[in-house]
Coordinates of C-alpha atoms in Angstrom, one line a residue:
X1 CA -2.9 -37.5 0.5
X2 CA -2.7 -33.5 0.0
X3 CA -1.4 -33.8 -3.7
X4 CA -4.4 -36.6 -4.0
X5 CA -7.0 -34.2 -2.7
X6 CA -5.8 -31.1 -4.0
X7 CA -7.6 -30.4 -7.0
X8 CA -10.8 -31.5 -5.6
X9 CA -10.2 -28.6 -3.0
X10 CA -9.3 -25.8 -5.3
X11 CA -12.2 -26.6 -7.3
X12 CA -14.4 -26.7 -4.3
X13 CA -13.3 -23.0 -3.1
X14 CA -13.9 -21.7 -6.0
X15 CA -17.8 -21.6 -5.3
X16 CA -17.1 -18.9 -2.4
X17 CA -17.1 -15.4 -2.6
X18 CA -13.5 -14.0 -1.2
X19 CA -14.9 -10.1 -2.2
X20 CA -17.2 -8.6 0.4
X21 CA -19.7 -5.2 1.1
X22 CA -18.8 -3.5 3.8
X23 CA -21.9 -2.8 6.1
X24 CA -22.0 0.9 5.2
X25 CA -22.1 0.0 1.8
X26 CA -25.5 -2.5 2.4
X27 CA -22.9 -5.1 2.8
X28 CA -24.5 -8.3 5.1
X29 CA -23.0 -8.9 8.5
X30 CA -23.6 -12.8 7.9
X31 CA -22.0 -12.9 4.2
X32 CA -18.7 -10.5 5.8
X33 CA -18.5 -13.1 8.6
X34 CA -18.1 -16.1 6.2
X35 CA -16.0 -14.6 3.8
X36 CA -13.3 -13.2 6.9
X37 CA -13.4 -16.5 8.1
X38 CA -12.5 -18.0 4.8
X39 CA -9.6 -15.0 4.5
X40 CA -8.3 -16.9 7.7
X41 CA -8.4 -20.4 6.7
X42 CA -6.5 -19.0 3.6
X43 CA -3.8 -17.4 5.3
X44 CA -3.4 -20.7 7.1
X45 CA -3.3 -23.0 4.5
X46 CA -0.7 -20.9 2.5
X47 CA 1.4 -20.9 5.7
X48 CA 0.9 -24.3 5.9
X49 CA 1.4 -25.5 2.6
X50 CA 5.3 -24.8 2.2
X51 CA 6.2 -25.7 5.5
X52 CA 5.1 -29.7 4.0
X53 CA 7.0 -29.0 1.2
X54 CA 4.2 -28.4 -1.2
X55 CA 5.3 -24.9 -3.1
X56 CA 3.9 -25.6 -6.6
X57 CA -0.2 -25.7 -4.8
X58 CA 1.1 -22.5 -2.6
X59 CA 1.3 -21.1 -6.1
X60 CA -1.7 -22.6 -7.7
X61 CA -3.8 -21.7 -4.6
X62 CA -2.9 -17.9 -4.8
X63 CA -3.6 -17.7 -8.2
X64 CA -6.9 -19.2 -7.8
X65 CA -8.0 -16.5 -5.2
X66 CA -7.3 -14.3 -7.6
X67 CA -9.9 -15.7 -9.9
X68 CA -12.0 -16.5 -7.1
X69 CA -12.0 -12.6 -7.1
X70 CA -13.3 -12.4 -10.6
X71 CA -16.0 -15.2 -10.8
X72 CA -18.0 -14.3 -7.8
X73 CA -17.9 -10.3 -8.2
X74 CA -20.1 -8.5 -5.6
X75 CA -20.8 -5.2 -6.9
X76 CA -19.1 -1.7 -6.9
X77 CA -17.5 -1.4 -3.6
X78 CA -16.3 -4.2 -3.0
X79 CA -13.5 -4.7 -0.5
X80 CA -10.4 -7.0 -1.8
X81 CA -8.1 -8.8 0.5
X82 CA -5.8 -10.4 -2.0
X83 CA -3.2 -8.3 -1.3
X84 CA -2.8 -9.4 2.6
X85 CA -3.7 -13.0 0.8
X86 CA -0.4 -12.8 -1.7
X87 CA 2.1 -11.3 1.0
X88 CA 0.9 -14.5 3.1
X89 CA 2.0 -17.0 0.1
X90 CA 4.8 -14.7 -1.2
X91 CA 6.6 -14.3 2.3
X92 CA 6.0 -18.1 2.9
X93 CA 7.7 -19.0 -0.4
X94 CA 10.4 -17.2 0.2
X95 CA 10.9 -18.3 3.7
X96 CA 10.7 -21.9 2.0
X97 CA 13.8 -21.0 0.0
X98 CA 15.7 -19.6 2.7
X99 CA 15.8 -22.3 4.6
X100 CA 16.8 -24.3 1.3
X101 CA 19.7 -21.9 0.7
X102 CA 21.2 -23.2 4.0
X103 CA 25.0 -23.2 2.9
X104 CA 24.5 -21.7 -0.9
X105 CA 26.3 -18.3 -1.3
X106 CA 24.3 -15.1 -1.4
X107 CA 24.2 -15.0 -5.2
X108 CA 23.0 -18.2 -5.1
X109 CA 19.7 -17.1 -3.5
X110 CA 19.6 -13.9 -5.1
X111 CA 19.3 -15.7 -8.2
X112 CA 16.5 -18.4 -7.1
X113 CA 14.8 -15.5 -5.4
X114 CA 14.7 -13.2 -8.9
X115 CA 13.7 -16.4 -10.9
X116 CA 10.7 -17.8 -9.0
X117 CA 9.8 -14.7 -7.9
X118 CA 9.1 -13.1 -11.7
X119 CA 5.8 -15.2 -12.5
X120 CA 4.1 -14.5 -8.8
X121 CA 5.2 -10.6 -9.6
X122 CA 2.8 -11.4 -13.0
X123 CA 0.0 -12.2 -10.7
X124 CA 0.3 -9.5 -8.0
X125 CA 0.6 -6.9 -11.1
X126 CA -2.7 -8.0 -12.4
X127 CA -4.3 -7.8 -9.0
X128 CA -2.7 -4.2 -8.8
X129 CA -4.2 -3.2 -12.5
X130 CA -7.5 -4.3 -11.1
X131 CA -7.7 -1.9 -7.9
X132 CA -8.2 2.1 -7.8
X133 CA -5.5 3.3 -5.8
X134 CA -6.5 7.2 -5.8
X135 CA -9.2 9.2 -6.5
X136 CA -6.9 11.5 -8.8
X137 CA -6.1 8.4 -11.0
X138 CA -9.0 9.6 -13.0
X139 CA -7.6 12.8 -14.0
X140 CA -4.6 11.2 -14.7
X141 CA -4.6 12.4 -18.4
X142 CA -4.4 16.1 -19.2
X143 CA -7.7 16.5 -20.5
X144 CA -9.6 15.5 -17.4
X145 CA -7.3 17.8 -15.7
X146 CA -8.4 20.5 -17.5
X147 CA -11.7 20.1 -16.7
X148 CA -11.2 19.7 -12.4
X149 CA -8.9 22.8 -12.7
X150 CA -11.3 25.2 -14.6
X151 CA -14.1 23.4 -12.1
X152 CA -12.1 24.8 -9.1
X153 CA -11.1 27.8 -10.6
X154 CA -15.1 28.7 -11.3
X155 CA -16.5 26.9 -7.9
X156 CA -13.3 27.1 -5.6
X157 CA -13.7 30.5 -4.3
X158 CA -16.9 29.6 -2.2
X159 CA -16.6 25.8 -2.0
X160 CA -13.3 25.2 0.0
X161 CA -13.0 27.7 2.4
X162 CA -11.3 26.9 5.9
X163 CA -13.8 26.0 7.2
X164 CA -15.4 23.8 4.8
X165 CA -12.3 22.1 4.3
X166 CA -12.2 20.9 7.9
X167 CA -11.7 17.3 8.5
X168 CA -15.1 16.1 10.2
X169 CA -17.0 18.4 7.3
X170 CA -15.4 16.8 4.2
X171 CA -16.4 13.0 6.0
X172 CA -19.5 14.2 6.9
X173 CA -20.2 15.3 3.0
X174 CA -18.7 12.0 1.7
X175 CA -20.7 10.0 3.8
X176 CA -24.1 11.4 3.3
X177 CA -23.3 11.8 -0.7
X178 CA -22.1 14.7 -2.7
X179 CA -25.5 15.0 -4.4
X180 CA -27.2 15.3 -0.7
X181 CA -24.7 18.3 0.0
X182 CA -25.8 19.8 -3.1
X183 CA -29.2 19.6 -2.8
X184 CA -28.3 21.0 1.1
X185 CA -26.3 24.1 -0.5
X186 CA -29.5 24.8 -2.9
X187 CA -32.0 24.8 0.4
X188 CA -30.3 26.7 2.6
X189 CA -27.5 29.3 1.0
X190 CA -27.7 32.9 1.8
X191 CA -28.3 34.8 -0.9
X192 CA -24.6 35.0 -2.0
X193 CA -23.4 32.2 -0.8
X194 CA -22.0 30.1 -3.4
X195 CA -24.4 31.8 -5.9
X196 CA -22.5 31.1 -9.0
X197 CA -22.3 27.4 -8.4
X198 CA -26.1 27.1 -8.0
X199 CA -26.7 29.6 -10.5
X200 CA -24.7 27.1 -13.5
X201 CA -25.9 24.1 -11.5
X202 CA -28.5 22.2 -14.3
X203 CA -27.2 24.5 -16.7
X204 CA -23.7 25.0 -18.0
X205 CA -23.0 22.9 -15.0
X206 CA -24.5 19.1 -15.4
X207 CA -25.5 17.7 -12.3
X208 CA -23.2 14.8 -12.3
X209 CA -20.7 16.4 -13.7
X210 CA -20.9 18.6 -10.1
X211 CA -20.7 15.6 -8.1
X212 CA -18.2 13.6 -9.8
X213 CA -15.7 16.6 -9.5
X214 CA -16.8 17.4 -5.6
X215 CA -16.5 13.6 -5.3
X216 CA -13.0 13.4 -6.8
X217 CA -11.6 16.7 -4.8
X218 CA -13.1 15.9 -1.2
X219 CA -11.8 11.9 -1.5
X220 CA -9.0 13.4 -2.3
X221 CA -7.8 15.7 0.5
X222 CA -9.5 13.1 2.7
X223 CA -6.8 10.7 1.7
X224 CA -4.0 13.0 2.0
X225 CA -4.8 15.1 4.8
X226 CA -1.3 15.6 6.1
X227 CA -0.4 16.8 3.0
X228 CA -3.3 19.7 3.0
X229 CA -2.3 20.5 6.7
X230 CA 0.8 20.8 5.3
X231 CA -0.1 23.4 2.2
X232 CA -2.3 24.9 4.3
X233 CA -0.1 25.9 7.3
X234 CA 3.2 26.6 4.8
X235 CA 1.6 28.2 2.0
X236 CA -1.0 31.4 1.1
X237 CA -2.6 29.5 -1.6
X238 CA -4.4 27.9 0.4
X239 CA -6.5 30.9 1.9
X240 CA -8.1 31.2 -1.9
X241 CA -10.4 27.8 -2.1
X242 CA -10.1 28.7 -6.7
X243 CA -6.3 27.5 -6.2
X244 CA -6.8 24.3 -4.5
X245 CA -5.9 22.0 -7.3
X246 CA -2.2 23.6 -6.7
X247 CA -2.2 21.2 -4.3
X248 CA -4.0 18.1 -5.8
X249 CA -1.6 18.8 -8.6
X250 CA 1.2 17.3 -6.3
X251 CA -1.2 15.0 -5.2
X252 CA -1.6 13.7 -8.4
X253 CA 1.8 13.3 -8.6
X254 CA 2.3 11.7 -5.3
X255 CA -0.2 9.3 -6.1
X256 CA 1.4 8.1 -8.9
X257 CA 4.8 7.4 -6.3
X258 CA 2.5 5.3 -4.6
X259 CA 1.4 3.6 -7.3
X260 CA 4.6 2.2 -8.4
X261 CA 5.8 1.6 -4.7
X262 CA 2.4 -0.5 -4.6
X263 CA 3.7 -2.6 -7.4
X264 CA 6.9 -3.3 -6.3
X265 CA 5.7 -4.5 -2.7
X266 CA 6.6 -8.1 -3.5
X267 CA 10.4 -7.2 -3.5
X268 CA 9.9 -5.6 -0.5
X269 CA 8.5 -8.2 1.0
X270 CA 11.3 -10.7 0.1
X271 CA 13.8 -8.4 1.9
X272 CA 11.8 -8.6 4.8
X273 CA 11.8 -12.1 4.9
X274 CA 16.0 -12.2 4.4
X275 CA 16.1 -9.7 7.4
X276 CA 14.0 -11.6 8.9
X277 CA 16.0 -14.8 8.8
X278 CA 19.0 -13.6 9.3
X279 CA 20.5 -13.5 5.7
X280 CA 21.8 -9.8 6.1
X281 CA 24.5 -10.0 3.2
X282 CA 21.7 -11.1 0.7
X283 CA 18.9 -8.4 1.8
X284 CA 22.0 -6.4 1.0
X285 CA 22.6 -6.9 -2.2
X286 CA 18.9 -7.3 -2.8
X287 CA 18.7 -3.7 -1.8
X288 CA 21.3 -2.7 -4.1
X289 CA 19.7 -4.5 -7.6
X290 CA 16.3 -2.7 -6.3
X291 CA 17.8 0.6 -5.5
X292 CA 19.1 0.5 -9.4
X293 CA 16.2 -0.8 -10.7
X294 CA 14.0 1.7 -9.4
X295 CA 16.3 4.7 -9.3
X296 CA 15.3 6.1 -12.9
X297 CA 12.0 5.7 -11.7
X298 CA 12.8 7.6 -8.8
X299 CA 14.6 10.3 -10.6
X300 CA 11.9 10.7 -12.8
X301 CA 9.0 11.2 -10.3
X302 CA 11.6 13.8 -8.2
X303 CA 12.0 15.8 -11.5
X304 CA 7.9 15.7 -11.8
X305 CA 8.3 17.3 -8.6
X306 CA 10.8 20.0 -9.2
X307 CA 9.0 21.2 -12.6
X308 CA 5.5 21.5 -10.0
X309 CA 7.8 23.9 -7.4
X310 CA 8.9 25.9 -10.5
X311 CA 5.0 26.0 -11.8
X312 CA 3.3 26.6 -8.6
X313 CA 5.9 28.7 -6.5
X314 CA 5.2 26.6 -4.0
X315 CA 7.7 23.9 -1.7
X316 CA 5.5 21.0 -0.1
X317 CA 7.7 19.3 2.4
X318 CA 5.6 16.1 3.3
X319 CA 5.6 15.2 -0.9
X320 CA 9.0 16.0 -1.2
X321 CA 9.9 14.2 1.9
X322 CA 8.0 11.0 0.1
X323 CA 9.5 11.4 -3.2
X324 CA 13.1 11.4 -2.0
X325 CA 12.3 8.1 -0.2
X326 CA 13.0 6.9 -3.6
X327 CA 11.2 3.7 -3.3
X328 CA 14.0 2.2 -0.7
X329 CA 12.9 3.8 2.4
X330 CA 11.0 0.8 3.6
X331 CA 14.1 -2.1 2.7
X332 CA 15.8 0.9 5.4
X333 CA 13.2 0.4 7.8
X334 CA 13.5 -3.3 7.5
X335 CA 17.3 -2.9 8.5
X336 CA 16.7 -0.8 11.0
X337 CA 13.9 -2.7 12.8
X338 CA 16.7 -6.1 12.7
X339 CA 18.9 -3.8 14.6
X340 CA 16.3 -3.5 17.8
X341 CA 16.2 -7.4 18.7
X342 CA 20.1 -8.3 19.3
X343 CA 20.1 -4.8 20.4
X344 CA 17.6 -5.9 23.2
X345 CA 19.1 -8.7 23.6
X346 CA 23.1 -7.4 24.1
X347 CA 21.5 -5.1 26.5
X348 CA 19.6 -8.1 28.5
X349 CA 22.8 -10.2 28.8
X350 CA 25.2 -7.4 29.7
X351 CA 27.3 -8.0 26.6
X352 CA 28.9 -5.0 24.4
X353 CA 26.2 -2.9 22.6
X354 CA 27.6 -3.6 19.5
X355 CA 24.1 -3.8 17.7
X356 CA 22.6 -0.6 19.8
X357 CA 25.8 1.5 18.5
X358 CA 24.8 0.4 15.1
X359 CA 21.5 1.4 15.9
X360 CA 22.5 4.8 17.0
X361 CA 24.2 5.5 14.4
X362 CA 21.6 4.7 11.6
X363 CA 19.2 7.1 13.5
X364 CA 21.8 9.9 14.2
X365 CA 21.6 9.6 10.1
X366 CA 18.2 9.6 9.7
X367 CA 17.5 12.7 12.5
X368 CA 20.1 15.0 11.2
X369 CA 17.7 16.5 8.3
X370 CA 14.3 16.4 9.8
X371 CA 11.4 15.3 7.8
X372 CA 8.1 16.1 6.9
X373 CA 6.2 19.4 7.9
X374 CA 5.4 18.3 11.7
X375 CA 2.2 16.4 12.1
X376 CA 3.0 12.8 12.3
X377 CA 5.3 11.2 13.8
X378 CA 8.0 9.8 10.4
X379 CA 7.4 6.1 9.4
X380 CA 10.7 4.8 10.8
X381 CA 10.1 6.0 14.0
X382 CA 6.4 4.3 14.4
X383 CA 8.7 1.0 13.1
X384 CA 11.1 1.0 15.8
X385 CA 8.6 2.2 18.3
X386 CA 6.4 -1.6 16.9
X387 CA 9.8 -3.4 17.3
X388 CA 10.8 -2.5 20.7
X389 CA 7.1 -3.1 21.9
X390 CA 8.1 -6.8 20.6
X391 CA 10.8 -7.5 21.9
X392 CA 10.1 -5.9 25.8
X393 CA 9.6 -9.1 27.2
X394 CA 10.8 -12.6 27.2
X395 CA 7.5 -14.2 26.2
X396 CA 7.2 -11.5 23.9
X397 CA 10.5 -12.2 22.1
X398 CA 9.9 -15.2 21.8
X399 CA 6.2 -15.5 20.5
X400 CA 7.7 -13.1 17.8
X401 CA 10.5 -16.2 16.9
X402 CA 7.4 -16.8 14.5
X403 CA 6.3 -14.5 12.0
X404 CA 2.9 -12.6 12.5
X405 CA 0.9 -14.5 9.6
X406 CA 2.6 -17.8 11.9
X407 CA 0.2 -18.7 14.8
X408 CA 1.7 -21.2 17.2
X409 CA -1.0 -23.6 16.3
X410 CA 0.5 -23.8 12.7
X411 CA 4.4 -24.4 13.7
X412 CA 4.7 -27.4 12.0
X413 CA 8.2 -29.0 11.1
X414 CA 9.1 -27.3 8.2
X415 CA 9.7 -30.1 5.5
X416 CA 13.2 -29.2 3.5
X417 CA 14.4 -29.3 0.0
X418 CA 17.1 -27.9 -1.7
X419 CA 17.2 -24.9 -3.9
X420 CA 16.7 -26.7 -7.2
X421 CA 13.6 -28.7 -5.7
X422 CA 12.3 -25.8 -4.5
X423 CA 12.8 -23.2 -7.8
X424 CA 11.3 -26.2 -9.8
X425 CA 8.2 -26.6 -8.0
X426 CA 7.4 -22.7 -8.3
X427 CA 8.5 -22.7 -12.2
X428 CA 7.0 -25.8 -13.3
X429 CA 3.7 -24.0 -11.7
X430 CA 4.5 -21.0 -13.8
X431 CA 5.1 -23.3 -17.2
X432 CA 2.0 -24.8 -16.6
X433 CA -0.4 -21.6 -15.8
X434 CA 1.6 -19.9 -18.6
X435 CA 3.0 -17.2 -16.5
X436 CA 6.6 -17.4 -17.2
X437 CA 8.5 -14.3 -18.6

């Protein structure tokens, strides 16, 4: 009955907005209501959908949220959910060929995992081509560079002091408009305040140009504001406002780690799921292929780095300490976090602490260089914090038996193929939407 009604339910979605306005952006409380609601009933029908059996319409359904996305646009601002959407579907799938792997080897799955996985990597790419990730992506070529560098170098001195660069200030300007501050600056500066800025302002300066570069620098340090606590309690550059793009100079360059880690978050996900379900061999070797595949990238964004030291005179710890995460730190954190349940649960039964050893000795490891420059607590840390709060209870241990996108009201029998069945479902999808390598 599903397969007979499927296509009349894909094309009846497709009427509904899945973008939204956030209400400081205008956006209406009852049109964000009805789209959240339909986000839910699409994370449950992609859980739902494998778990019958039905892979090829998990397929066809993510894809057509992502054109959902496209025909029904809503304006600048617009929030996107697809990527909490695809992980839904993605981790589902691969959960789905688990379970069919039950008694294949490890390459076995490793190979099913690399084939089916390659068209829905096609979609998520797309999706990630679509959204800005960083304010700095639009100096990301040399000549727009140029121009913020000599902006700050002119306008610096007086614009980002200390104290304007405080935390609650830069929201504040961002939130009633760059233009606003402006027009604030040109009411009520003393007489030397900032008097070269106002002076070029509607001049040499354009207007827009003004507030497109304010815009840019202040969203900026707003995303990253570790990092600025960090250049500005570890370096002197940051006592002279005309030398701040030192620092959105490694910005830039951390942005474009995150970038690339944001397009490979599907093969992250897929080791989560192998963690997750027990298939520790496999996450392994699925952490070796990545950790080649991605180490040129790596070394190539750590070299970036290096020349920036050598340029700048300056040593950021909290962008090195990224970069050298080399794209692998979070398959790490996925290990580590498997550690804390039979951990737990050795401790509960009084059995040897075979699992806690191991999970001493991976964080002996990871505390014996500390990271980061001291203002938040590292990423693994928060991760093992999450999985012990899981696990501190019976009931708790065993409501997280089901995955988090999972609700107990959706723990259907999970309807089994075998590999083949299931790689041909997700390929013959791909052959037929064209998405095939």
């Amino acid at each position: 009955p599903i397969k007979e009604l499927w296509p009349q339910f894909i094309e009846e979605i497709r009427a509904y907005p899945v973008l939204y306005l956030p209400l400081v952006r205008g956006g209406s409380p009852r049109k964000l209501i009805a789209t959240r609601g339909l986000h839910r009933a699409l994370h449950d029908v992609l859980v739902l959908l494998p778990r019958l059996g039905l892979l090829e319409e998990t397929c066809q359904l993510i894809a057509a949220v992502q054109e959902m996305e496209r025909e029904n646009p809503v304006g600048p601002g617009g929030i996107t959910e697809f990527d909490r959407i695809f992980a839904t579907g993605y981790k589902s799938l691969v959960r789905c060929l688990v379970l069919a792997a039950d008694g294949k080897s490890d390459d076995d799955l490793i190979d099913a995992l690399e084939d089916v996985s390659e068209p829905l990597i096609h979609l998520w790419l797309r999706h990630c081509r679509g959204v800005r990730f960083s304010p700095l992506e639009a100096v990301a070529d040399e000549e727009h560079w140029l121009d913020l560098m000599r902006f700050i170098e002119a306008y610096g001195h007086d614009l980002f002091t200390q104290q304007a660069m405080n935390f609650g200030n830069l929201r504040a300007i961002m939130y009633q408009g760059v233009d606003v501050y402006l027009r604030w600056l040109e009411e009520n500066a003393e007489e030397e305040e900032h008097r070269r800025l106002l002076d070029d302002l509607d001049g040499p300066l354009a207007r827009d140009q003004a507030i497109g570069m304010l815009g840019i620098i202040i969203e900026a340090v707003l995303d990253n504001y570790n990092e600025y606590m960090d250049y500005n309690s570890t370096t002197t550059q940051s006592d002279r406002g005309e030398l701040l793009y030192v620092l959105l100079d490694f910005l830039r360059l951390m942005s474009s780690y995150d970038r690339v880690a944001w397009n490979l978050q599907p093969l992250v996900l897929a080791h989560e799921v192998l963690i997750r379900s027990g298939r520790i061999k496999t996450a392994a070797l699925w952490r070796e292929t990545f950790a080649e595949q991605t180490g040129s990238l790596a070394d190539d964004h750590l070299r970036r780095f290096r020349k920036l030291v050598r340029e700048h005179g300056i040593q950021l710890r909290s962008v090195a300490d990224r970069l050298g995460e080399r794209f692998v730190r979070p398959l790490d954190n996925d290990r580590l976090r498997a550690l804390v349940g039979p951990a737990v649960e050795q401790a509960r039964n009084g059995s040897e602490a075979i699992a806690f050893a191991e999970l001493q000795a991976a964080i002996d490891k990871l505390t014996e260089n500390p990271s980061g420059a001291g203002f938040i607590v590292p990423e693994w840390l928060e991760s093992l914090e999450d999985e012990a709060e899981r696990h501190r209870s019976d009931s708790r241990a065993e409501e997280d038996a089901v995955e988090a996108d999972d609700r107990q009201e959706l723990n259907l029998p999970q309807t089994i193929l075998s590999l083949d069945e299931a790689c041909q479902q997700i390929l013959d999808w791909a052959s037929e939407s064209g998405r095939m390598g």
